[in-house]
PDB file of C-alpha atoms in Angstrom:
ATOM      1  CA  LEU A 193       4.769  24.619  -1.906  1.00 58.00           C
ATOM      2  CA  PRO A 194       2.443  21.478   0.248  1.00 70.00           C
ATOM      3  CA  CYS A 195       2.453  18.321  -1.970  1.00 79.00           C
ATOM      4  CA  SER A 196      -0.433  17.083  -4.014  1.00 80.00           C
ATOM      5  CA  PRO A 197      -2.655  15.344  -1.525  1.00 78.00           C
ATOM      6  CA  ARG A 198      -1.619  11.555  -1.850  1.00 80.00           C
ATOM      7  CA  HIS A 199       1.707  11.892  -2.890  1.00 86.00           C
ATOM      8  CA  VAL A 200       5.094  11.982  -1.391  1.00 90.00           C
ATOM      9  CA  CYS A 201       7.568  15.651  -1.857  1.00 89.00           C
ATOM     10  CA  PRO A 202      11.094  14.272  -0.465  1.00 89.00           C
ATOM     11  CA  PRO A 203      13.553  17.181  -1.064  1.00 89.00           C
ATOM     12  CA  ARG A 204      15.506  18.061  -3.944  1.00 88.00           C
ATOM     13  CA  THR A 205      12.652  15.941  -6.084  1.00 85.00           C
ATOM     14  CA  PRO A 206      11.610  17.858  -8.601  1.00 86.00           C
ATOM     15  CA  TYR A 207       7.892  16.286  -9.246  1.00 87.00           C
ATOM     16  CA  PRO A 208       5.179  14.305  -6.588  1.00 89.00           C
ATOM     17  CA  LEU A 209       5.299  10.239  -5.501  1.00 91.00           C
ATOM     18  CA  VAL A 210       2.744   7.850  -5.366  1.00 90.00           C
ATOM     19  CA  CYS A 211       3.432   5.832  -2.208  1.00 91.00           C
ATOM     20  CA  PRO A 212       4.916   2.438  -3.152  1.00 90.00           C
ATOM     21  CA  ASN A 213       2.042  -0.829  -3.299  1.00 90.00           C
ATOM     22  CA  GLY A 214       0.627  -1.189  -0.410  1.00 89.00           C
ATOM     23  CA  THR A 215       1.024   1.416   1.334  1.00 92.00           C
ATOM     24  CA  TYR A 216      -1.584   5.190   0.657  1.00 92.00           C
ATOM     25  CA  ALA A 217      -1.441   8.562   1.752  1.00 89.00           C
ATOM     26  CA  HIS A 218      -4.010  10.309   3.118  1.00 84.00           C
ATOM     27  CA  PRO A 219      -6.191  12.735   0.656  1.00 80.00           C
ATOM     28  CA  GLN A 220      -6.089  15.286   2.943  1.00 79.00           C
ATOM     29  CA  ALA A 221      -1.498  14.950   3.379  1.00 78.00           C
ATOM     30  CA  THR A 222       0.154  17.802   2.017  1.00 76.00           C
ATOM     31  CA  ASP A 223       2.772  17.249   4.230  1.00 80.00           C
ATOM     32  CA  MET A 224       4.080  14.347   2.616  1.00 84.00           C
ATOM     33  CA  ASP A 225       8.272  15.139   2.326  1.00 88.00           C
ATOM     34  CA  ASP A 226       9.159  11.075   3.192  1.00 89.00           C
ATOM     35  CA  PHE A 227       8.083   8.160   2.864  1.00 90.00           C
ATOM     36  CA  SER A 228       8.089   6.904   5.720  1.00 90.00           C
ATOM     37  CA  ARG A 229       5.352   9.211   6.386  1.00 90.00           C
ATOM     38  CA  CYS A 230       2.851   6.793   4.061  1.00 92.00           C
ATOM     39  CA  VAL A 231       0.540   4.832   5.981  1.00 92.00           C
ATOM     40  CA  PRO A 232       0.596   0.920   5.895  1.00 92.00           C
ATOM     41  CA  CYS A 233      -2.484  -1.253   3.801  1.00 92.00           C
ATOM     42  CA  PRO A 234      -5.417  -1.489   7.008  1.00 93.00           C
ATOM     43  CA  ALA A 235      -5.875  -4.745   7.237  1.00 90.00           C
ATOM     44  CA  GLY A 236      -9.299  -6.306   4.612  1.00 91.00           C
ATOM     45  CA  LYS A 237      -8.023  -3.740   1.500  1.00 93.00           C
ATOM     46  CA  PHE A 238      -5.028  -3.172  -0.567  1.00 92.00           C
ATOM     47  CA  CYS A 239      -3.798  -0.342  -1.672  1.00 92.00           C
ATOM     48  CA  ASN A 240      -2.030   1.275  -5.054  1.00 91.00           C
ATOM     49  CA  ASN A 241      -0.974   4.108  -6.027  1.00 90.00           C
ATOM     50  CA  GLY A 242      -0.709   5.657  -2.854  1.00 89.00           C
ATOM     51  CA  THR A 243      -4.626   5.368  -2.851  1.00 92.00           C
ATOM     52  CA  ILE A 244      -6.480   1.503  -1.003  1.00 94.00           C
ATOM     53  CA  ALA A 245      -7.768   0.375  -3.727  1.00 94.00           C
ATOM     54  CA  GLY A 246     -10.410  -2.065  -2.573  1.00 95.00           C
ATOM     55  CA  PRO A 247     -11.450  -4.715  -0.408  1.00 94.00           C
ATOM     56  CA  CYS A 248      -9.114  -7.969  -1.159  1.00 91.00           C
ATOM     57  CA  SER A 249     -10.885 -10.143  -2.607  1.00 90.00           C
ATOM     58  CA  ALA A 250     -13.238 -12.595  -2.061  1.00 88.00           C
ATOM     59  CA  GLY A 251     -12.287 -16.157  -0.982  1.00 86.00           C
ATOM     60  CA  TYR A 252      -8.518 -13.980   0.288  1.00 85.00           C
ATOM     61  CA  TYR A 253      -7.496 -12.037   3.276  1.00 82.00           C
ATOM     62  CA  CYS A 254      -4.566  -9.451   3.619  1.00 84.00           C
ATOM     63  CA  VAL A 255      -2.934  -8.607   6.608  1.00 83.00           C
ATOM     64  CA  SER A 256      -1.864  -4.750   6.747  1.00 87.00           C
ATOM     65  CA  GLY A 257       0.380  -3.923   3.853  1.00 87.00           C
ATOM     66  CA  ASN A 258      -1.273  -6.089   1.705  1.00 86.00           C
ATOM     67  CA  SER A 259      -0.639  -4.720  -2.492  1.00 87.00           C
ATOM     68  CA  ARG A 260      -2.971  -7.330  -4.498  1.00 86.00           C
ATOM     69  CA  PRO A 261      -7.128  -7.963  -3.864  1.00 89.00           C
ATOM     70  CA  ASP A 262      -5.784 -12.038  -4.112  1.00 87.00           C
ATOM     71  CA  PRO A 263      -2.813 -12.270  -2.578  1.00 82.00           C
ATOM     72  CA  ASP A 264      -0.848 -15.866  -2.068  1.00 71.00           C
ATOM     73  CA  TRP A 265       1.715 -16.937   0.115  1.00 59.00           C
ATOM     74  CA  GLY A 266       3.048 -19.342  -1.915  1.00 53.00           C
ATOM     75  CA  THR A 267       4.284 -16.436  -4.379  1.00 50.00           C
ATOM     76  CA  ASP A 268       3.902 -13.403  -2.500  1.00 46.00           C
ATOM     77  CA  GLY A 269       5.488 -14.896   0.510  1.00 44.00           C
ATOM     78  CA  PRO A 270       4.352 -14.061   4.047  1.00 45.00           C
ATOM     79  CA  LEU A 271       6.292 -10.637   4.971  1.00 45.00           C
ATOM     80  CA  GLN A 272       8.249  -9.901   1.517  1.00 46.00           C
ATOM     81  CA  ALA A 273       8.185  -6.279   3.003  1.00 45.00           C
ATOM     82  CA  GLY A 274       9.232  -4.067   0.354  1.00 47.00           C
ATOM     83  CA  ASN A 275       8.447  -5.713  -3.323  1.00 47.00           C
ATOM     84  CA  GLY A 276       4.201  -4.594  -3.209  1.00 45.00           C
ATOM     85  CA  THR A 277       3.294  -7.986  -3.554  1.00 44.00           C
ATOM     86  CA  LYS A 278       3.568  -9.453   0.369  1.00 45.00           C
ATOM     87  CA  ARG A 279       0.474 -10.101   3.091  1.00 61.00           C
ATOM     88  CA  GLY A 280      -1.984 -12.918   2.980  1.00 73.00           C
ATOM     89  CA  GLY A 281      -3.112 -15.659   0.536  1.00 73.00           C
ATOM     90  CA  LEU A 282      -6.245 -18.207   0.320  1.00 73.00           C
ATOM     91  CA  CYS A 283      -8.390 -18.850   3.303  1.00 73.00           C
ATOM     92  CA  PRO A 284      -8.112 -21.607   4.769  1.00 68.00           C
ATOM     93  CA  LEU A 285     -11.614 -24.144   4.131  1.00 68.00           C
ATOM     94  CA  GLY A 286     -14.078 -23.793   6.408  1.00 64.00           C
ATOM     95  CA  HIS A 287     -13.625 -20.112   6.456  1.00 56.00           C
TER      96      HIS A 287
END
């Protein structure tokens, strides 16, 4: 059976799962059988619950794979892959 749109259905999983925060699934995708098929969130956006949730907040920048609208290098780290909070920070003065 096809997987629900915006979900991942690994083998032997009893129900659909969403892509990890910082990634998304294409809305039309129904063949998502592995989390590796989730796509990193595009730069300038943040992703939650398997979707592109919106643009980065004013005054912040978000690079690919971000899961928050207001990332902070101090608490999120520049590349803390896999923990759901990553990649971005306050815009430098004058930018």
